[in-house]
Short mmCIF file of C-alpha atoms and ligand atoms in Angstrom, two decimals:
data_model
loop_
_atom_site.label_atom_id
_atom_site.label_comp_id
_atom_site.label_asym_id
_atom_site.label_seq_id
_atom_site.Cartn_x
_atom_site.Cartn_y
_atom_site.Cartn_z
CA MET A 17 123.67 61.06 167.45
CA PRO A 18 122.86 61.30 163.74
CA GLN A 19 119.36 62.56 163.09
CA HIS A 20 118.43 59.65 160.81
CA THR A 21 119.13 55.92 160.94
CA TYR A 22 120.43 55.90 157.35
CA ASP A 23 122.03 58.46 155.07
CA LEU A 24 120.31 56.77 152.15
CA PHE A 25 117.35 54.42 151.90
CA VAL A 26 116.87 52.90 148.43
CA ILE A 27 113.55 51.35 147.41
CA GLY A 28 114.06 48.78 144.66
CA ALA A 29 117.14 46.62 144.09
CA GLY A 30 117.42 46.78 140.32
CA SER A 31 120.17 48.21 138.14
CA GLY A 32 119.79 51.81 139.35
CA GLY A 33 119.03 51.12 143.00
CA VAL A 34 121.82 48.62 143.52
CA ARG A 35 124.42 50.85 141.88
CA ALA A 36 123.40 53.88 143.95
CA ALA A 37 123.36 51.84 147.18
CA ARG A 38 126.78 50.32 146.58
CA LEU A 39 128.46 53.57 145.56
CA ALA A 40 127.00 55.52 148.48
CA ALA A 41 128.01 52.76 150.93
CA LYS A 42 131.51 52.69 149.46
CA ALA A 43 131.68 56.45 150.05
CA GLY A 44 131.17 55.69 153.75
CA LYS A 45 127.45 56.41 153.96
CA ARG A 46 124.98 54.35 156.00
CA VAL A 47 122.81 52.75 153.33
CA ALA A 48 119.83 50.39 153.29
CA ILE A 49 117.93 48.93 150.36
CA ALA A 50 114.50 47.30 150.28
CA GLU A 51 113.39 44.80 147.66
CA GLU A 52 110.09 42.96 147.72
CA TYR A 53 110.99 40.44 145.00
CA ARG A 54 114.34 39.08 143.86
CA ILE A 55 117.46 41.27 143.92
CA GLY A 56 118.56 42.31 140.44
CA GLY A 57 115.55 44.10 139.00
CA THR A 58 114.03 43.84 135.55
CA CYS A 59 117.30 43.52 133.66
CA VAL A 60 118.65 40.58 135.63
CA ILE A 61 115.43 38.84 136.65
CA ARG A 62 112.93 39.29 133.80
CA GLY A 63 114.54 41.43 131.14
CA CYS A 64 117.87 41.81 129.36
CA VAL A 65 119.72 38.84 130.84
CA PRO A 66 117.16 36.01 130.54
CA LYS A 67 115.93 37.52 127.26
CA LYS A 68 119.41 37.47 125.77
CA LEU A 69 119.81 33.81 126.73
CA LEU A 70 116.52 33.01 124.97
CA VAL A 71 117.70 34.97 121.92
CA TYR A 72 120.88 32.92 121.86
CA ALA A 73 118.90 29.68 122.17
CA SER A 74 116.59 30.73 119.35
CA GLU A 75 119.49 31.12 116.93
CA PHE A 76 120.49 27.44 117.01
CA GLY A 77 117.55 26.23 114.90
CA GLN A 78 118.73 28.01 111.76
CA ALA A 79 122.34 27.08 112.49
CA PHE A 80 121.39 23.39 112.61
CA LYS A 81 119.56 23.76 109.29
CA ASP A 82 122.57 25.41 107.70
CA ALA A 83 125.08 23.01 109.26
CA ALA A 84 124.91 20.26 106.60
CA GLY A 85 126.02 22.67 103.87
CA PHE A 86 129.12 23.38 105.92
CA GLY A 87 130.00 19.72 106.34
CA TRP A 88 128.42 19.10 109.70
CA SER A 89 125.89 16.38 110.29
CA VAL A 90 123.52 17.14 113.11
CA GLU A 91 121.13 14.24 113.47
CA ASN A 92 118.06 14.26 115.65
CA ALA A 93 118.50 17.88 116.75
CA ARG A 94 115.65 18.46 119.16
CA PHE A 95 114.68 21.40 121.34
CA ASP A 96 113.47 21.01 124.94
CA TRP A 97 111.88 24.12 126.43
CA PRO A 98 111.91 23.06 130.11
CA THR A 99 115.67 22.52 129.91
CA LEU A 100 116.24 25.99 128.48
CA ARG A 101 113.75 27.64 130.84
CA ASP A 102 115.25 26.02 133.94
CA ASN A 103 118.84 26.70 132.90
CA VAL A 104 118.00 30.34 132.25
CA GLN A 105 116.41 30.58 135.70
CA ALA A 106 119.47 28.97 137.26
CA GLU A 107 121.63 31.67 135.68
CA VAL A 108 119.23 34.37 136.88
CA THR A 109 119.46 32.95 140.40
CA ARG A 110 123.26 32.94 140.22
CA LEU A 111 123.38 36.56 139.10
CA SER A 112 120.83 37.65 141.70
CA GLY A 113 123.06 36.01 144.32
CA LEU A 114 126.05 37.97 143.03
CA TYR A 115 124.12 41.23 143.28
CA ARG A 116 123.26 40.40 146.90
CA LYS A 117 126.89 39.51 147.62
CA ASN A 118 128.09 42.80 146.19
CA LEU A 119 125.59 44.75 148.28
CA ASP A 120 126.70 42.85 151.39
CA ALA A 121 130.36 43.44 150.58
CA ALA A 122 129.72 47.18 150.26
CA GLY A 123 128.06 47.18 153.70
CA VAL A 124 124.51 47.88 152.50
CA THR A 125 121.72 46.67 154.81
CA ILE A 126 119.25 44.62 152.76
CA PHE A 127 115.57 44.42 153.70
CA GLN A 128 113.81 41.67 151.77
CA ASP A 129 110.50 43.46 152.06
CA ARG A 130 108.24 45.98 150.42
CA ALA A 131 108.93 49.53 151.58
CA VAL A 132 106.38 52.32 151.49
CA VAL A 133 107.20 56.02 151.80
CA THR A 134 105.48 57.55 154.83
CA GLY A 135 107.08 60.99 154.79
CA PRO A 136 109.96 63.02 153.32
CA HIS A 137 112.45 61.15 155.53
CA ALA A 138 110.51 58.03 156.43
CA VAL A 139 109.68 54.62 155.05
CA ARG A 140 107.76 51.70 156.52
CA LEU A 141 108.56 48.05 155.87
CA GLU A 142 105.42 46.11 155.06
CA LYS A 143 106.12 42.73 156.70
CA THR A 144 107.53 44.04 159.96
CA SER A 145 105.78 47.45 160.05
CA GLU A 146 109.15 48.85 161.07
CA GLU A 147 109.45 52.62 160.54
CA ILE A 148 112.85 53.73 159.31
CA SER A 149 114.21 57.24 158.94
CA ALA A 150 116.69 58.33 156.29
CA ALA A 151 118.28 61.61 155.28
CA ARG A 152 117.62 60.78 151.63
CA ILE A 153 115.26 58.33 149.94
CA LEU A 154 115.91 57.02 146.43
CA ILE A 155 112.97 55.60 144.47
CA ALA A 156 114.25 52.96 142.05
CA THR A 157 111.23 50.69 141.69
CA GLY A 158 111.40 50.35 137.91
CA GLY A 159 108.49 49.55 135.68
CA GLN A 160 106.12 46.76 134.73
CA PRO A 161 104.46 45.54 131.55
CA TYR A 162 101.39 47.53 130.57
CA ARG A 163 98.14 45.55 130.44
CA PRO A 164 95.10 47.06 128.69
CA LEU A 165 92.66 46.37 131.53
CA GLU A 166 89.71 47.63 129.50
CA LEU A 167 90.19 44.92 126.84
CA LYS A 168 87.75 42.03 127.20
CA GLY A 169 89.67 38.83 127.87
CA GLN A 170 92.98 40.57 128.63
CA GLU A 171 93.52 38.25 131.58
CA LEU A 172 93.93 35.37 129.10
CA ALA A 173 97.12 36.93 127.73
CA ILE A 174 100.64 36.85 129.14
CA THR A 175 103.32 39.54 129.27
CA SER A 176 107.10 39.25 129.15
CA ASN A 177 106.99 38.56 132.92
CA GLU A 178 105.27 35.23 132.35
CA ALA A 179 107.03 34.38 129.09
CA PHE A 180 110.15 33.26 130.97
CA HIS A 181 108.22 30.74 133.07
CA LEU A 182 105.87 29.03 130.58
CA GLU A 183 105.12 25.46 131.53
CA ARG A 184 105.37 24.44 127.91
CA LEU A 185 106.43 26.13 124.72
CA PRO A 186 103.24 27.05 122.82
CA GLN A 187 102.73 25.76 119.30
CA SER A 188 101.51 29.19 118.28
CA ILE A 189 101.50 32.71 119.68
CA VAL A 190 100.30 36.24 118.90
CA VAL A 191 102.72 38.89 120.14
CA ALA A 192 101.12 42.34 120.24
CA GLY A 193 103.28 45.45 119.84
CA GLY A 194 105.94 46.75 117.51
CA GLY A 195 108.66 47.93 119.89
CA TYR A 196 111.70 46.33 121.52
CA ILE A 197 109.94 43.62 123.44
CA ALA A 198 107.53 42.60 120.68
CA VAL A 199 110.29 42.30 118.09
CA GLU A 200 112.62 40.45 120.44
CA PHE A 201 110.03 37.95 121.61
CA ALA A 202 108.58 37.40 118.13
CA SER A 203 112.14 36.59 117.03
CA ILE A 204 112.69 34.29 120.00
CA PHE A 205 109.45 32.35 119.64
CA SER A 206 109.74 31.95 115.89
CA GLY A 207 113.38 30.90 116.23
CA LEU A 208 112.33 28.23 118.70
CA GLY A 209 109.83 26.88 116.18
CA VAL A 210 106.64 28.50 117.46
CA GLU A 211 104.15 29.60 114.80
CA THR A 212 104.40 33.33 115.50
CA ASN A 213 102.11 36.26 114.69
CA LEU A 214 103.10 39.85 115.33
CA LEU A 215 100.20 42.27 115.70
CA TYR A 216 101.08 45.95 115.37
CA ARG A 217 98.71 48.91 115.39
CA GLY A 218 100.78 50.99 112.93
CA GLU A 219 102.03 50.14 109.47
CA LYS A 220 105.72 49.66 110.23
CA ILE A 221 107.29 48.27 113.40
CA LEU A 222 110.05 49.92 115.48
CA ARG A 223 108.69 53.43 115.32
CA GLY A 224 111.45 55.94 116.02
CA PHE A 225 114.21 53.84 114.45
CA ASP A 226 115.81 54.67 111.09
CA GLU A 227 113.49 53.88 108.20
CA ASP A 228 115.93 51.47 106.55
CA LEU A 229 116.27 49.51 109.81
CA ARG A 230 112.50 49.35 110.21
CA ASP A 231 112.03 48.11 106.64
CA HIS A 232 114.79 45.56 106.98
CA VAL A 233 113.63 44.11 110.30
CA GLN A 234 110.01 43.90 109.18
CA CYS A 235 111.03 42.16 105.91
CA GLU A 236 113.37 39.75 107.68
CA LEU A 237 110.81 38.79 110.32
CA ALA A 238 108.30 38.07 107.58
CA ARG A 239 110.86 36.20 105.49
CA THR A 240 111.77 33.97 108.42
CA GLY A 241 108.15 33.03 108.93
CA VAL A 242 106.60 35.56 111.32
CA ASN A 243 103.07 36.47 110.23
CA ILE A 244 102.99 40.25 110.63
CA VAL A 245 99.57 41.86 110.91
CA THR A 246 99.69 45.66 110.78
CA GLY A 247 97.08 48.35 111.22
CA ALA A 248 95.08 46.38 113.79
CA VAL A 249 94.63 45.91 117.54
CA PHE A 250 92.71 43.43 119.67
CA ASN A 251 88.96 43.93 119.97
CA GLU A 252 88.55 40.98 122.30
CA ILE A 253 90.34 37.86 123.46
CA ALA A 254 88.36 34.70 124.16
CA ALA A 255 89.20 31.19 125.36
CA LEU A 256 88.40 28.29 123.02
CA PRO A 257 87.20 24.93 124.35
CA ASP A 258 90.57 23.32 123.49
CA GLY A 259 92.41 25.82 125.71
CA ARG A 260 93.68 27.99 122.87
CA ARG A 261 92.75 31.65 122.50
CA ARG A 262 90.91 33.50 119.77
CA ALA A 263 91.84 37.15 119.24
CA SER A 264 89.25 39.20 117.39
CA LEU A 265 90.92 42.12 115.68
CA SER A 266 89.83 45.65 114.85
CA ASN A 267 90.18 44.90 111.11
CA GLY A 268 87.44 42.28 111.33
CA ALA A 269 89.84 39.32 111.17
CA SER A 270 90.60 36.90 113.98
CA ILE A 271 93.65 34.83 114.90
CA GLU A 272 93.69 31.66 116.97
CA ALA A 273 96.78 30.76 118.93
CA GLU A 274 97.86 28.89 122.04
CA GLN A 275 99.23 32.01 123.70
CA ILE A 276 98.77 35.74 123.38
CA MET A 277 101.42 38.10 124.67
CA PHE A 278 101.17 41.85 125.27
CA ALA A 279 104.36 43.77 124.50
CA ILE A 280 102.67 47.14 124.15
CA GLY A 281 104.82 49.18 126.47
CA ARG A 282 105.75 49.33 130.13
CA GLU A 283 104.57 51.63 132.91
CA PRO A 284 106.38 53.04 135.97
CA SER A 285 105.89 51.08 139.20
CA THR A 286 104.67 53.77 141.59
CA GLY A 287 101.34 52.27 142.67
CA GLY A 288 100.97 51.86 146.44
CA LEU A 289 104.44 53.32 147.11
CA GLY A 290 103.05 56.02 149.38
CA LEU A 291 104.68 58.84 147.44
CA GLU A 292 101.60 60.96 148.06
CA ASN A 293 102.38 60.76 151.80
CA ALA A 294 105.49 62.79 151.17
CA GLY A 295 103.94 65.06 148.55
CA VAL A 296 106.05 63.75 145.66
CA THR A 297 104.78 64.96 142.27
CA LEU A 298 104.05 62.29 139.68
CA ALA A 299 103.76 62.76 135.92
CA LYS A 300 100.47 61.96 134.18
CA ASN A 301 101.55 58.38 133.43
CA GLY A 302 102.49 57.74 137.07
CA ALA A 303 106.24 58.25 136.62
CA VAL A 304 108.12 60.09 139.37
CA ALA A 305 108.79 63.59 138.06
CA VAL A 306 112.47 64.50 138.42
CA ASP A 307 114.89 67.16 137.23
CA ALA A 308 118.22 66.59 135.48
CA TYR A 309 119.77 65.68 138.84
CA SER A 310 117.10 63.04 139.55
CA ARG A 311 115.61 65.30 142.25
CA THR A 312 111.87 65.20 142.90
CA ASN A 313 109.96 68.24 144.15
CA ILE A 314 110.73 67.03 147.71
CA ALA A 315 114.31 67.92 148.66
CA SER A 316 115.09 64.60 150.38
CA ILE A 317 113.53 62.27 147.75
CA PHE A 318 115.15 61.25 144.47
CA ALA A 319 114.37 58.76 141.70
CA VAL A 320 116.39 56.98 139.01
CA GLY A 321 115.70 54.41 136.32
CA ASP A 322 112.49 53.27 134.65
CA VAL A 323 110.30 54.66 137.45
CA THR A 324 111.15 58.11 136.07
CA ASP A 325 110.32 57.06 132.48
CA ARG A 326 113.16 58.98 130.85
CA VAL A 327 115.18 56.54 128.73
CA ASN A 328 114.26 53.11 130.05
CA LEU A 329 117.49 51.19 129.70
CA THR A 330 119.73 49.54 132.29
CA PRO A 331 122.93 51.45 131.42
CA VAL A 332 120.96 54.70 131.68
CA ALA A 333 119.60 53.78 135.14
CA ILE A 334 123.15 52.96 136.21
CA ARG A 335 124.54 56.28 134.98
CA GLU A 336 121.66 58.17 136.61
CA ALA A 337 122.53 56.38 139.86
CA VAL A 338 126.21 57.30 139.53
CA ALA A 339 125.31 60.95 138.89
CA PHE A 340 122.95 60.93 141.89
CA VAL A 341 125.64 59.61 144.25
CA GLN A 342 128.25 62.01 142.89
CA SER A 343 125.87 64.94 143.30
CA GLU A 344 124.45 64.09 146.71
CA PHE A 345 127.28 62.37 148.55
CA LEU A 346 130.54 63.27 146.82
CA ASP A 347 130.08 67.00 146.39
CA ASN A 348 130.37 66.72 142.63
CA PRO A 349 127.10 67.86 141.00
CA MET A 350 126.57 65.72 137.92
CA ALA A 351 123.63 65.30 135.54
CA PHE A 352 123.35 62.43 133.09
CA ASP A 353 122.89 63.56 129.50
CA HIS A 354 120.00 61.61 127.95
CA ALA A 355 120.77 62.73 124.40
CA ASP A 356 122.29 60.23 121.97
CA VAL A 357 121.90 57.08 124.06
CA ALA A 358 122.73 53.97 122.07
CA SER A 359 120.29 51.07 122.11
CA ALA A 360 119.87 47.70 120.45
CA VAL A 361 116.95 45.47 119.60
CA PHE A 362 118.00 41.85 119.89
CA GLY A 363 115.74 40.50 117.19
CA ARG A 364 116.70 38.53 114.12
CA PRO A 365 118.56 40.41 112.76
CA PRO A 366 119.71 42.40 115.77
CA VAL A 367 119.74 46.14 115.07
CA ALA A 368 121.13 49.12 116.95
CA CYS A 369 121.00 52.86 116.76
P1 LIG B 406 108.02 50.16 123.35
O1 LIG B 406 107.65 51.49 123.82
O2 LIG B 406 109.35 49.91 122.75
O3 LIG B 406 106.95 49.66 122.28
C1 LIG B 406 105.59 49.61 122.59
C2 LIG B 406 104.88 49.14 121.35
O4 LIG B 406 103.52 48.90 121.67
C3 LIG B 406 104.90 50.18 120.25
O5 LIG B 406 105.02 49.50 119.03
C4 LIG B 406 103.54 50.85 120.39
O6 LIG B 406 103.03 51.31 119.18
C5 LIG B 406 102.69 49.70 120.86
N1 LIG B 406 101.56 50.13 121.69
C6 LIG B 406 101.58 50.97 122.73
N2 LIG B 406 100.37 51.08 123.29
C7 LIG B 406 99.56 50.29 122.58
C8 LIG B 406 98.19 49.97 122.66
N3 LIG B 406 97.40 50.52 123.59
N4 LIG B 406 97.66 49.09 121.77
C9 LIG B 406 98.46 48.54 120.83
N5 LIG B 406 99.77 48.80 120.70
C10 LIG B 406 100.32 49.67 121.56
O7 LIG B 406 107.71 49.20 124.58
P2 LIG B 406 108.20 47.74 124.94
O8 LIG B 406 107.12 47.20 125.79
O9 LIG B 406 108.61 46.98 123.74
O10 LIG B 406 109.50 48.02 125.80
C11 LIG B 406 109.45 48.97 126.86
C12 LIG B 406 110.78 49.65 127.03
O11 LIG B 406 111.71 48.77 127.62
C13 LIG B 406 111.45 50.08 125.72
O12 LIG B 406 110.99 51.32 125.26
C14 LIG B 406 112.89 50.12 126.11
O13 LIG B 406 113.15 51.35 126.73
C15 LIG B 406 113.00 49.00 127.13
N6 LIG B 406 113.54 47.78 126.53
C16 LIG B 406 114.77 47.78 125.97
C17 LIG B 406 115.31 46.65 125.40
C18 LIG B 406 116.66 46.68 124.79
O14 LIG B 406 117.42 47.60 125.06
N7 LIG B 406 117.03 45.72 123.96
C19 LIG B 406 114.57 45.40 125.38
C20 LIG B 406 113.27 45.50 125.99
C21 LIG B 406 112.80 46.64 126.54
P3 LIG B 406 103.48 52.72 118.53
O15 LIG B 406 104.82 52.50 117.94
O16 LIG B 406 102.42 52.97 117.52
O17 LIG B 406 103.47 53.70 119.66
#
């Protein structure tokens, strides 16, 4: 009799978790995965994939404007947000289904439930209260948008999570932040015809990127109609009688808009995971602390992807998962090298480094 029910129990069916589960199962291991929401994780459900479809949609407006000069006549071009939103969600559903199919095909047991760690080799499923034992546990719960809870009126603002499901396209929006998500969504909204403001606390967006890229993107966003406000943050957000919001800023100005969106970073999803039950060490920001081999301080518990807050990108989570399976199940110790990882910001213009 094996000592544990599973060789590997994965918590979180996103890019990292799914890859690790599938590879371990294909190597003949008994693998289970728990997911409380939809299978696919941030990238497939509320990140890269739906975002990229919105980016693509947002590029048509300019193309229609330019079309006449190239001999095309495009009369009555009109944009309908619900059509785009619903089609994007249909694609997300299709991809999520494929992820599930691939897990099934690899022989992974799927628990559509929230799992909580109860010990170094134990997890408990929330809905059924079932206790499950596993030789190894992989934490792959990803991250979530950061909300400044201390800001008055913060509950009136959306994050990227809600942006994909808006009932109607706002006439105007303030996007706060100057990183990937802020630049991408400011580009999307302005491309779709929304009066867009970008509010950044520093002087130049895309901190960490090459200076010439930062200059170029900031100039292009402004040239294509995004109102960029730098050197300011929200002091307060308030609801106006007509349903719009008023954002009072630290520079004494205020902006009124139909929607306000935070894109001011993401945080690791470790809350309520029970990691303290097993004695897993967390970093100050709540990320699971791991070494180069994605090992935590507890020998049987590992973590990959955004929950470890190393380089928060899907391809990185996938490679971390591959290295974890190679190291732990295929007798081939492998560490993913986080230096020189390529990344792209899908704004207008898209830039990469
Ligand atoms: P980023 O870390 O890229 O950017 C956060 C932005 O918010 C920065 O401009 C930062 O300013 C600002 N900020 C942080 N805290 C505050 C605050 N308290 N008040 C005001 N502004 C603040 O985070 P994102 O949310 O854009 O994206 C999260 C991560 O997701 C990215 O780092 C990336 O790893 C990944 N991602 C990748 C994408 C891609 O590959 N295309 C797309 C989307 C996300 P400052 O610069 O001054 O610190």
